[in-house]
């Protein structure tokens, strides 16, 4: 294993900033200090640049069979794209995909898919769809000991991924007993279905109508219900892809009560808006995801949630489908829903641009400082999902997942040059300041400027430990 010395950069963690050299050897950070006198195989000069922990994206869907198709980004293309954007770890999903697939089988199935392709490190949230048997509940309870310390449940997509409240509550009780965290897709799937059916009966299924089938309150109600169930079970809860001020209000109220409640939002809810696709015809399919990308006025509420700390994490929900069915290796993509939003696979790309966008919108535009940027994109994801302090920090002994971030490099986001295997970019033509100049994963330089240097399949599965969450009260229900 080679050694790397990063000289003269501004080391930035979630809580401090100072100029120092950082020496990486054998995959870990071994020395940090001024003018280190060490012999290194490679020297990276970082004067005038930030030296930050590798980004951690805790919400991706790579190579996933979903919405009657498969996501365009495989484990290979998705993790290469992530690396170019400064992300060195993803936590994706292992879903119980079919009747008879147990929680442990779901994890093993996804590990087999990822292991030969991933170029950065990865873990899985167990996405439970069936906890009806004692056997499955026992397997779920065993998972945290095996390094799977988060369970995902969906309150939407009836007939496929949606689970009932009993399943959610059971998972929360297991999480409470095993110090895991439950993550929720919080939308009321029954209400969405009913509104959608009524739109269909009235012939109102044009692409942009997707948003109208997902009003703010379906998210607010489910968020409230999920938080209340977590309080009754005594578990920590994390709301994924929070998109609406109504849901944000629920998170704020729970936090104010001292409950262990956390939430992420995603760049698409901060940088894109309903007005961008309202009159776009099939082009609107680019924006279709759930919860939907909402009115522009909603963006300010989410930025406020980031500023107050109600939103703790930025993740992407990277779930890509192409706008053209032009790759033989992929089943039909967005075009399968042309003219009818009910058949458009839900999801948008983002893994490559998360840090570009959040640096631009946060640091460059003056909403927060560089330490908060690190906290949102690297440290809090690591803490909440049991990767900290192995990842998410520049500290001696931590994995040498390090990004040298050049604040002065200008970058234009565009599909023609991005590395995601999707034929559009939601932020096409947007100019940002700041991008990674060097990306290092466990001590190996995997991206240098425009060049990818990593080996396909070098990424490692990470057994995660206990999430750092607030002490939460014991279950408020008797057992
Ligand atoms: O539209 C979305 N978000 N697609 C991915 C699946 C999910 O709900 O996270
Ligand atoms: Zn979701
Ligand atoms: Zn998702």
Short mmCIF file of C-alpha atoms and ligand atoms in Angstrom, two decimals:
data_model
loop_
_atom_site.label_atom_id
_atom_site.label_comp_id
_atom_site.label_asym_id
_atom_site.label_seq_id
_atom_site.Cartn_x
_atom_site.Cartn_y
_atom_site.Cartn_z
CA UNK A 1 0.00 0.00 0.00
CA UNK A 2 1.45 3.39 -0.95
CA UNK A 3 1.71 6.43 1.28
CA UNK A 4 0.46 9.93 0.50
CA UNK A 5 1.49 13.26 2.02
CA UNK A 6 -0.95 16.12 1.56
CA UNK A 7 0.85 19.38 2.18
CA UNK A 8 -0.28 22.83 3.26
CA UNK A 9 -4.04 22.50 2.92
CA UNK A 10 -6.66 23.85 5.30
CA UNK A 11 -7.81 20.80 7.19
CA UNK A 12 -11.53 21.19 7.80
CA UNK A 13 -13.65 18.97 9.99
CA UNK A 14 -17.15 19.59 11.26
CA UNK A 15 -15.76 21.51 14.22
CA UNK A 16 -12.34 22.95 13.38
CA UNK A 17 -10.14 24.41 10.66
CA UNK A 18 -6.36 24.73 10.60
CA UNK A 19 -3.50 24.58 8.13
CA UNK A 20 -1.53 21.33 8.35
CA UNK A 21 0.04 18.48 6.44
CA UNK A 22 -1.72 15.13 6.53
CA UNK A 23 0.14 11.85 6.10
CA UNK A 24 -1.72 8.75 4.94
CA UNK A 25 -0.21 5.30 5.15
CA UNK A 26 -1.59 1.81 4.93
CA UNK A 27 -5.09 3.11 4.26
CA UNK A 28 -5.39 5.28 7.36
CA UNK A 29 -4.49 8.77 8.52
CA UNK A 30 -1.32 8.43 10.55
CA UNK A 31 0.01 11.95 11.14
CA UNK A 32 -1.36 15.47 11.06
CA UNK A 33 0.91 18.43 11.75
CA UNK A 34 2.82 21.43 10.48
CA UNK A 35 5.62 20.75 7.98
CA UNK A 36 5.71 16.99 8.44
CA UNK A 37 9.09 15.52 7.56
CA UNK A 38 8.09 12.11 6.23
CA UNK A 39 9.02 10.19 3.11
CA UNK A 40 5.89 9.55 1.07
CA UNK A 41 5.34 7.74 -2.22
CA UNK A 42 3.14 10.57 -3.45
CA UNK A 43 2.90 14.21 -2.44
CA UNK A 44 -0.29 16.16 -3.09
CA UNK A 45 0.14 19.90 -2.79
CA UNK A 46 -2.97 21.41 -1.27
CA UNK A 47 -1.98 25.01 -0.53
CA UNK A 48 -5.04 27.22 -0.91
CA UNK A 49 -7.34 24.20 -0.86
CA UNK A 50 -9.41 22.46 1.81
CA UNK A 51 -8.59 18.99 3.07
CA UNK A 52 -11.87 17.40 4.11
CA UNK A 53 -13.21 13.94 4.92
CA UNK A 54 -14.54 11.97 1.97
CA UNK A 55 -18.21 12.60 1.36
CA UNK A 56 -20.75 10.04 2.56
CA UNK A 57 -24.02 9.65 0.68
CA UNK A 58 -26.42 7.59 2.78
CA UNK A 59 -29.21 7.40 0.20
CA UNK A 60 -28.45 5.83 -3.17
CA UNK A 61 -30.12 3.23 -5.36
CA UNK A 62 -27.40 1.60 -7.48
CA UNK A 63 -28.13 -1.31 -9.79
CA UNK A 64 -31.52 -1.67 -8.17
CA UNK A 65 -34.48 -3.52 -9.63
CA UNK A 66 -37.36 -1.15 -8.93
CA UNK A 67 -40.40 0.43 -10.61
CA UNK A 68 -40.57 -2.44 -13.15
CA UNK A 69 -37.08 -1.66 -14.42
CA UNK A 70 -33.46 -1.34 -13.26
CA UNK A 71 -31.71 1.88 -12.31
CA UNK A 72 -29.38 3.16 -15.01
CA UNK A 73 -26.40 3.55 -12.73
CA UNK A 74 -24.81 0.26 -11.85
CA UNK A 75 -22.54 -0.17 -8.87
CA UNK A 76 -19.65 0.56 -11.19
CA UNK A 77 -20.90 3.69 -12.94
CA UNK A 78 -22.58 5.05 -9.82
CA UNK A 79 -19.57 4.71 -7.58
CA UNK A 80 -17.20 6.12 -10.21
CA UNK A 81 -19.52 9.13 -10.53
CA UNK A 82 -19.69 9.43 -6.75
CA UNK A 83 -15.89 9.47 -6.56
CA UNK A 84 -15.65 12.27 -9.12
CA UNK A 85 -17.96 14.30 -6.91
CA UNK A 86 -15.91 13.75 -3.75
CA UNK A 87 -18.01 10.96 -2.23
CA UNK A 88 -16.02 8.01 -0.91
CA UNK A 89 -18.75 5.99 0.82
CA UNK A 90 -22.36 5.22 -0.03
CA UNK A 91 -24.99 3.52 2.06
CA UNK A 92 -27.47 1.93 -0.35
CA UNK A 93 -30.41 -0.41 0.23
CA UNK A 94 -30.89 -4.14 0.50
CA UNK A 95 -34.57 -4.80 -0.01
CA UNK A 96 -36.45 -7.98 0.76
CA UNK A 97 -37.36 -8.16 -2.92
CA UNK A 98 -39.75 -11.01 -3.00
CA UNK A 99 -41.92 -13.26 -0.91
CA UNK A 100 -39.63 -15.55 1.04
CA UNK A 101 -36.55 -13.34 0.97
CA UNK A 102 -35.37 -12.90 4.54
CA UNK A 103 -33.52 -9.83 5.88
CA UNK A 104 -30.18 -11.64 5.89
CA UNK A 105 -30.71 -12.96 2.36
CA UNK A 106 -31.50 -9.43 1.21
CA UNK A 107 -28.17 -8.17 2.53
CA UNK A 108 -26.24 -11.07 1.03
CA UNK A 109 -27.94 -10.59 -2.34
CA UNK A 110 -26.95 -6.93 -2.54
CA UNK A 111 -23.43 -7.57 -1.30
CA UNK A 112 -22.91 -10.02 -4.15
CA UNK A 113 -24.09 -7.40 -6.64
CA UNK A 114 -21.83 -4.67 -5.33
CA UNK A 115 -18.61 -6.48 -4.52
CA UNK A 116 -17.13 -6.87 -8.01
CA UNK A 117 -18.09 -3.37 -9.14
CA UNK A 118 -17.89 -0.80 -6.36
CA UNK A 119 -14.90 1.53 -6.45
CA UNK A 120 -15.66 3.20 -3.12
CA UNK A 121 -16.76 1.73 0.19
CA UNK A 122 -20.38 0.87 0.80
CA UNK A 123 -22.93 -0.41 3.25
CA UNK A 124 -26.63 -1.22 3.20
CA UNK A 125 -29.73 -0.20 5.05
CA UNK A 126 -31.99 -3.23 5.35
CA UNK A 127 -35.19 -2.29 3.51
CA UNK A 128 -37.82 -4.41 5.21
CA UNK A 129 -40.97 -5.34 3.30
CA UNK A 130 -42.04 -8.34 5.37
CA UNK A 131 -41.62 -8.79 9.11
CA UNK A 132 -44.56 -11.11 9.59
CA UNK A 133 -42.68 -14.07 11.00
CA UNK A 134 -40.75 -14.56 14.21
CA UNK A 135 -37.86 -15.85 12.11
CA UNK A 136 -37.58 -12.60 10.15
CA UNK A 137 -37.86 -10.53 13.30
CA UNK A 138 -35.03 -12.51 14.85
CA UNK A 139 -32.91 -12.01 11.72
CA UNK A 140 -33.62 -8.30 11.87
CA UNK A 141 -32.51 -8.22 15.48
CA UNK A 142 -29.28 -10.01 14.52
CA UNK A 143 -28.38 -7.53 11.78
CA UNK A 144 -26.94 -4.73 13.96
CA UNK A 145 -24.43 -7.23 15.35
CA UNK A 146 -23.49 -8.00 11.76
CA UNK A 147 -22.88 -4.36 10.89
CA UNK A 148 -26.28 -3.36 9.51
CA UNK A 149 -27.43 -0.75 12.00
CA UNK A 150 -30.23 0.94 10.05
CA UNK A 151 -33.57 -0.32 8.82
CA UNK A 152 -35.55 1.39 6.07
CA UNK A 153 -39.33 1.26 5.77
CA UNK A 154 -41.56 2.83 3.18
CA UNK A 155 -44.94 4.33 3.95
CA UNK A 156 -45.56 4.82 0.19
CA UNK A 157 -45.73 2.74 -3.01
CA UNK A 158 -48.67 0.45 -2.10
CA UNK A 159 -48.51 -2.98 -3.67
CA UNK A 160 -44.72 -2.99 -3.91
CA UNK A 161 -42.55 -1.50 -1.19
CA UNK A 162 -45.10 0.03 1.20
CA UNK A 163 -45.48 -1.59 4.59
CA UNK A 164 -48.21 -1.16 7.17
CA UNK A 165 -47.86 0.54 10.53
CA UNK A 166 -47.52 -2.78 12.31
CA UNK A 167 -44.42 -3.64 10.30
CA UNK A 168 -42.96 -0.21 10.97
CA UNK A 169 -43.67 -0.47 14.68
CA UNK A 170 -42.14 -3.95 14.86
CA UNK A 171 -38.98 -2.69 13.15
CA UNK A 172 -38.85 0.26 15.54
CA UNK A 173 -39.12 -2.01 18.56
CA UNK A 174 -36.24 -4.12 17.23
CA UNK A 175 -34.25 -0.95 16.56
CA UNK A 176 -34.90 0.26 20.10
CA UNK A 177 -33.66 -3.05 21.51
CA UNK A 178 -30.56 -3.21 19.32
CA UNK A 179 -29.54 0.48 19.12
CA UNK A 180 -30.26 0.66 15.40
CA UNK A 181 -31.95 3.57 13.66
CA UNK A 182 -35.13 3.38 11.56
CA UNK A 183 -35.30 5.41 8.38
CA UNK A 184 -38.64 6.23 6.81
CA UNK A 185 -39.89 7.23 3.39
CA UNK A 186 -42.69 9.28 4.91
CA UNK A 187 -45.60 9.74 2.52
CA UNK A 188 -49.12 8.37 2.95
CA UNK A 189 -49.23 5.87 0.11
CA UNK A 190 -52.97 5.20 0.34
CA UNK A 191 -53.85 8.87 -0.04
CA UNK A 192 -51.46 9.25 -2.99
CA UNK A 193 -53.04 6.19 -4.62
CA UNK A 194 -56.57 7.52 -4.18
CA UNK A 195 -55.71 10.95 -5.60
CA UNK A 196 -53.85 9.30 -8.48
CA UNK A 197 -56.80 7.04 -9.30
CA UNK A 198 -59.10 10.05 -9.32
CA UNK A 199 -56.73 11.97 -11.60
CA UNK A 200 -56.62 8.97 -13.92
CA UNK A 201 -60.42 8.75 -14.04
CA UNK A 202 -60.47 12.42 -15.04
CA UNK A 203 -57.72 11.95 -17.66
CA UNK A 204 -55.29 14.11 -15.68
CA UNK A 205 -52.15 12.00 -15.79
CA UNK A 206 -49.78 14.30 -17.68
CA UNK A 207 -46.23 14.10 -16.34
CA UNK A 208 -46.32 17.22 -14.14
CA UNK A 209 -49.50 15.99 -12.39
CA UNK A 210 -47.27 13.70 -10.34
CA UNK A 211 -46.62 16.57 -7.97
CA UNK A 212 -50.32 17.22 -7.45
CA UNK A 213 -50.81 13.60 -6.43
CA UNK A 214 -48.33 14.16 -3.58
CA UNK A 215 -49.53 17.23 -1.66
CA UNK A 216 -47.45 18.51 1.24
CA UNK A 217 -49.81 17.03 3.78
CA UNK A 218 -49.31 13.43 2.65
CA UNK A 219 -45.71 13.92 3.69
CA UNK A 220 -46.59 15.88 6.82
CA UNK A 221 -49.07 13.27 8.01
CA UNK A 222 -46.72 10.34 7.45
CA UNK A 223 -43.84 12.19 9.10
CA UNK A 224 -46.01 12.89 12.13
CA UNK A 225 -47.15 9.26 12.28
CA UNK A 226 -43.64 7.90 11.88
CA UNK A 227 -42.27 10.14 14.61
CA UNK A 228 -45.13 9.22 16.95
CA UNK A 229 -44.56 5.51 16.38
CA UNK A 230 -40.84 5.94 17.04
CA UNK A 231 -41.65 7.68 20.31
CA UNK A 232 -43.95 4.83 21.31
CA UNK A 233 -41.31 2.24 20.38
CA UNK A 234 -38.45 4.21 21.95
CA UNK A 235 -36.33 4.16 18.80
CA UNK A 236 -34.38 6.79 16.91
CA UNK A 237 -35.94 7.73 13.58
CA UNK A 238 -34.56 9.40 10.46
CA UNK A 239 -36.79 10.84 7.76
CA UNK A 240 -35.30 10.34 4.30
CA UNK A 241 -35.63 12.80 1.42
CA UNK A 242 -37.65 15.37 3.36
CA UNK A 243 -39.10 17.73 0.76
CA UNK A 244 -41.82 19.78 2.35
CA UNK A 245 -42.16 22.52 4.94
CA UNK A 246 -45.09 20.59 6.45
CA UNK A 247 -42.86 17.61 7.20
CA UNK A 248 -40.09 19.91 8.39
CA UNK A 249 -42.44 21.39 10.98
CA UNK A 250 -43.04 17.90 12.38
CA UNK A 251 -39.31 17.24 12.66
CA UNK A 252 -38.73 20.59 14.34
CA UNK A 253 -41.48 19.95 16.88
CA UNK A 254 -40.12 16.50 17.74
CA UNK A 255 -36.57 17.81 18.09
CA UNK A 256 -37.85 20.56 20.38
CA UNK A 257 -39.34 17.84 22.59
CA UNK A 258 -35.92 16.17 22.76
CA UNK A 259 -36.86 13.17 20.67
CA UNK A 260 -34.15 11.35 18.70
CA UNK A 261 -35.47 12.48 15.32
CA UNK A 262 -33.29 13.32 12.33
CA UNK A 263 -33.92 14.19 8.72
CA UNK A 264 -32.13 14.50 5.44
CA UNK A 265 -33.01 16.58 2.43
CA UNK A 266 -31.62 16.29 -1.08
CA UNK A 267 -30.20 18.80 -3.57
CA UNK A 268 -33.14 18.35 -5.96
CA UNK A 269 -35.46 19.92 -3.38
CA UNK A 270 -33.11 22.87 -2.91
CA UNK A 271 -32.04 23.57 -6.49
CA UNK A 272 -34.96 22.43 -8.66
CA UNK A 273 -38.61 23.43 -8.52
CA UNK A 274 -42.03 22.51 -9.86
CA UNK A 275 -41.94 25.64 -11.99
CA UNK A 276 -39.03 24.07 -13.92
CA UNK A 277 -41.20 21.24 -15.21
CA UNK A 278 -44.79 22.40 -14.92
CA UNK A 279 -45.07 23.09 -18.66
CA UNK A 280 -42.35 20.79 -19.89
CA UNK A 281 -44.36 17.88 -21.33
CA UNK A 282 -42.36 14.65 -21.26
CA UNK A 283 -39.25 16.61 -20.19
CA UNK A 284 -40.95 16.78 -16.79
CA UNK A 285 -40.10 13.09 -16.41
CA UNK A 286 -36.53 14.16 -15.63
CA UNK A 287 -37.84 15.65 -12.39
CA UNK A 288 -40.26 12.94 -11.33
CA UNK A 289 -39.36 11.54 -7.96
CA UNK A 290 -41.17 10.93 -4.70
CA UNK A 291 -41.70 13.02 -2.69
CA UNK A 292 -42.01 15.40 -5.62
CA UNK A 293 -39.88 18.42 -6.40
CA UNK A 294 -42.14 21.17 -5.08
CA UNK A 295 -42.87 24.87 -5.66
CA UNK A 296 -39.89 27.21 -5.63
CA UNK A 297 -41.13 28.93 -2.46
CA UNK A 298 -40.61 25.65 -0.62
CA UNK A 299 -36.84 25.80 -1.24
CA UNK A 300 -36.37 28.66 1.22
CA UNK A 301 -38.07 26.66 3.97
CA UNK A 302 -35.64 23.79 3.46
CA UNK A 303 -32.61 26.08 3.44
CA UNK A 304 -33.94 27.48 6.71
CA UNK A 305 -34.20 23.92 8.05
CA UNK A 306 -30.54 23.40 7.19
CA UNK A 307 -29.56 26.64 8.85
CA UNK A 308 -31.44 25.83 12.08
CA UNK A 309 -30.12 22.26 12.18
CA UNK A 310 -33.53 20.62 11.84
CA UNK A 311 -32.11 18.99 8.71
CA UNK A 312 -28.91 17.16 9.64
CA UNK A 313 -27.79 15.44 6.45
CA UNK A 314 -27.66 16.00 2.72
CA UNK A 315 -28.09 12.81 0.73
CA UNK A 316 -29.02 12.39 -2.91
CA UNK A 317 -31.60 9.61 -3.25
CA UNK A 318 -29.63 8.96 -6.44
CA UNK A 319 -32.00 6.76 -8.45
CA UNK A 320 -31.37 7.15 -12.15
CA UNK A 321 -33.45 6.36 -15.19
CA UNK A 322 -32.56 7.52 -18.68
CA UNK A 323 -34.77 9.76 -20.78
CA UNK A 324 -34.13 7.60 -23.83
CA UNK A 325 -34.35 3.84 -24.13
CA UNK A 326 -31.07 3.63 -25.98
CA UNK A 327 -28.94 1.19 -24.01
CA UNK A 328 -29.48 -2.46 -24.88
CA UNK A 329 -28.38 -3.58 -21.41
CA UNK A 330 -31.12 -1.59 -19.67
CA UNK A 331 -34.84 -2.33 -19.58
CA UNK A 332 -37.26 0.53 -20.48
CA UNK A 333 -36.57 3.69 -18.53
CA UNK A 334 -38.44 7.03 -18.19
CA UNK A 335 -40.16 6.70 -21.63
CA UNK A 336 -42.38 3.93 -20.29
CA UNK A 337 -44.41 6.68 -18.64
CA UNK A 338 -44.58 9.09 -21.55
CA UNK A 339 -47.86 10.94 -21.19
CA UNK A 340 -48.84 9.13 -17.98
CA UNK A 341 -46.97 9.87 -14.77
CA UNK A 342 -48.19 6.66 -13.17
CA UNK A 343 -45.70 4.69 -15.26
CA UNK A 344 -42.67 6.97 -15.00
CA UNK A 345 -40.05 5.32 -12.81
CA UNK A 346 -39.50 7.62 -9.84
CA UNK A 347 -36.05 8.98 -9.24
CA UNK A 348 -33.44 11.55 -10.20
CA UNK A 349 -29.65 11.57 -10.50
CA UNK A 350 -27.44 13.34 -8.00
CA UNK A 351 -24.56 11.36 -6.52
CA UNK A 352 -21.89 13.16 -8.56
CA UNK A 353 -23.10 16.71 -7.92
CA UNK A 354 -24.17 16.67 -4.26
CA UNK A 355 -21.02 18.31 -2.96
CA UNK A 356 -20.68 20.75 -5.86
CA UNK A 357 -24.20 21.99 -5.25
CA UNK A 358 -24.02 22.12 -1.48
CA UNK A 359 -20.71 23.98 -1.59
CA UNK A 360 -22.11 26.47 -4.07
CA UNK A 361 -25.49 26.95 -2.35
CA UNK A 362 -24.07 26.89 1.16
CA UNK A 363 -20.52 28.18 1.33
CA UNK A 364 -20.24 30.30 -1.82
CA UNK A 365 -23.68 31.83 -1.39
CA UNK A 366 -23.09 32.50 2.30
CA UNK A 367 -25.68 30.30 3.98
CA UNK A 368 -23.18 28.34 6.06
CA UNK A 369 -19.45 27.89 6.50
CA UNK A 370 -17.06 25.17 5.40
CA UNK A 371 -17.32 23.26 8.69
CA UNK A 372 -21.07 22.99 8.33
CA UNK A 373 -20.57 21.84 4.74
CA UNK A 374 -18.41 19.02 6.09
CA UNK A 375 -20.91 18.23 8.82
CA UNK A 376 -23.85 17.93 6.42
CA UNK A 377 -22.10 15.90 3.75
CA UNK A 378 -19.54 13.86 5.65
CA UNK A 379 -19.69 13.86 9.44
CA UNK A 380 -23.37 13.66 10.35
CA UNK A 381 -24.02 10.91 7.80
CA UNK A 382 -21.11 9.01 9.37
CA UNK A 383 -22.36 9.58 12.91
CA UNK A 384 -26.00 8.68 12.29
CA UNK A 385 -25.18 5.53 10.34
CA UNK A 386 -22.44 4.01 12.46
CA UNK A 387 -19.45 4.92 10.31
CA UNK A 388 -17.94 7.42 12.74
CA UNK A 389 -15.09 7.88 13.71
CA UNK A 390 -13.76 5.43 11.13
CA UNK A 391 -15.12 7.74 8.45
CA UNK A 392 -16.46 11.29 8.33
CA UNK A 393 -13.49 12.94 10.03
CA UNK A 394 -9.86 13.91 9.44
CA UNK A 395 -8.23 12.40 12.52
CA UNK A 396 -5.39 10.04 13.29
CA UNK A 397 -6.57 6.46 12.98
CA UNK A 398 -9.49 7.23 10.70
CA UNK A 399 -9.73 5.68 7.25
CA UNK A 400 -7.74 7.77 4.79
CA UNK A 401 -10.85 8.84 2.90
CA UNK A 402 -9.80 12.38 2.09
CA UNK A 403 -10.84 14.95 -0.47
CA UNK A 404 -8.73 17.89 -1.48
CA UNK A 405 -11.34 20.49 -2.36
CA UNK A 406 -10.32 23.33 -4.62
CA UNK A 407 -12.52 26.32 -3.75
CA UNK A 408 -11.32 28.29 -6.76
CA UNK A 409 -11.99 25.78 -9.50
CA UNK A 410 -15.00 26.65 -11.63
CA UNK A 411 -17.12 23.81 -12.87
CA UNK A 412 -20.08 23.59 -15.22
CA UNK A 413 -22.52 20.81 -14.47
CA UNK A 414 -23.57 19.05 -17.66
CA UNK A 415 -24.62 15.62 -18.87
CA UNK A 416 -22.01 15.63 -21.62
CA UNK A 417 -19.17 15.47 -19.09
CA UNK A 418 -20.68 13.91 -16.00
CA UNK A 419 -19.89 10.28 -15.17
CA UNK A 420 -23.37 9.13 -14.17
CA UNK A 421 -24.88 6.71 -16.69
CA UNK A 422 -27.87 8.91 -17.25
CA UNK A 423 -28.47 11.04 -20.32
CA UNK A 424 -29.47 14.26 -18.58
CA UNK A 425 -28.53 16.36 -15.62
CA UNK A 426 -31.17 18.23 -13.61
CA UNK A 427 -28.76 21.14 -13.19
CA UNK A 428 -27.65 21.30 -16.83
CA UNK A 429 -25.47 24.34 -17.50
CA UNK A 430 -25.25 25.46 -13.87
CA UNK A 431 -21.88 26.98 -13.04
CA UNK A 432 -20.48 26.32 -9.62
CA UNK A 433 -17.29 27.28 -7.84
CA UNK A 434 -15.42 24.57 -6.00
CA UNK A 435 -14.77 20.93 -6.84
CA UNK A 436 -12.53 18.09 -5.72
CA UNK A 437 -9.03 18.17 -7.14
CA UNK A 438 -7.95 14.88 -5.53
CA UNK A 439 -10.12 12.11 -4.08
CA UNK A 440 -8.53 9.49 -1.86
CA UNK A 441 -10.20 6.32 -0.61
CA UNK A 442 -8.47 4.32 2.12
CA UNK A 443 -5.17 5.90 1.12
CA UNK A 444 -5.47 5.34 -2.65
CA UNK A 445 -5.80 8.27 -4.99
CA UNK A 446 -8.85 7.31 -7.04
CA UNK A 447 -9.50 10.65 -8.74
CA UNK A 448 -6.93 13.23 -9.72
CA UNK A 449 -8.40 16.16 -11.60
CA UNK A 450 -10.30 14.70 -14.54
CA UNK A 451 -8.64 11.30 -14.28
CA UNK A 452 -10.06 8.20 -12.65
CA UNK A 453 -7.31 6.06 -11.11
CA UNK A 454 -9.26 3.56 -9.03
CA UNK A 455 -9.71 -0.13 -9.70
CA UNK A 456 -13.18 -1.46 -10.36
CA UNK A 457 -14.22 -3.66 -7.43
CA UNK A 458 -11.74 -2.11 -4.95
CA UNK A 459 -14.56 -0.77 -2.77
CA UNK A 460 -15.11 -2.61 0.48
CA UNK A 461 -18.27 -3.55 2.32
CA UNK A 462 -18.30 -1.71 5.64
CA UNK A 463 -19.72 -3.27 8.76
CA UNK A 464 -21.25 -0.32 10.53
CA UNK A 465 -21.43 0.26 14.27
CA UNK A 466 -23.96 1.87 16.55
CA UNK A 467 -25.37 5.20 15.35
CA UNK A 468 -24.48 8.29 17.38
CA UNK A 469 -27.96 9.49 18.27
CA UNK A 470 -29.49 11.41 21.14
CA UNK A 471 -30.33 9.31 24.13
CA UNK A 472 -33.93 8.59 23.54
CA UNK A 473 -36.41 7.83 26.28
CA UNK A 474 -37.42 4.27 26.86
CA UNK A 475 -40.45 3.18 24.96
CA UNK A 476 -43.52 5.09 26.08
CA UNK A 477 -45.58 1.94 25.62
CA UNK A 478 -45.55 -0.94 28.07
CA UNK A 479 -44.17 -4.27 26.88
O1 LIG B 1 -38.45 8.86 -6.43
C1 LIG B 1 -37.67 8.28 -5.70
N1 LIG B 1 -37.36 8.83 -4.55
N2 LIG B 1 -37.13 7.11 -6.09
C2 LIG B 1 -36.32 6.26 -5.34
C3 LIG B 1 -37.10 5.45 -4.39
C4 LIG B 1 -37.39 6.22 -3.15
O2 LIG B 1 -38.54 6.48 -2.84
O3 LIG B 1 -36.45 6.58 -2.44
ZN1 LIG B 2 -38.19 7.05 -0.90
ZN1 LIG B 3 -34.62 6.54 -2.25
#
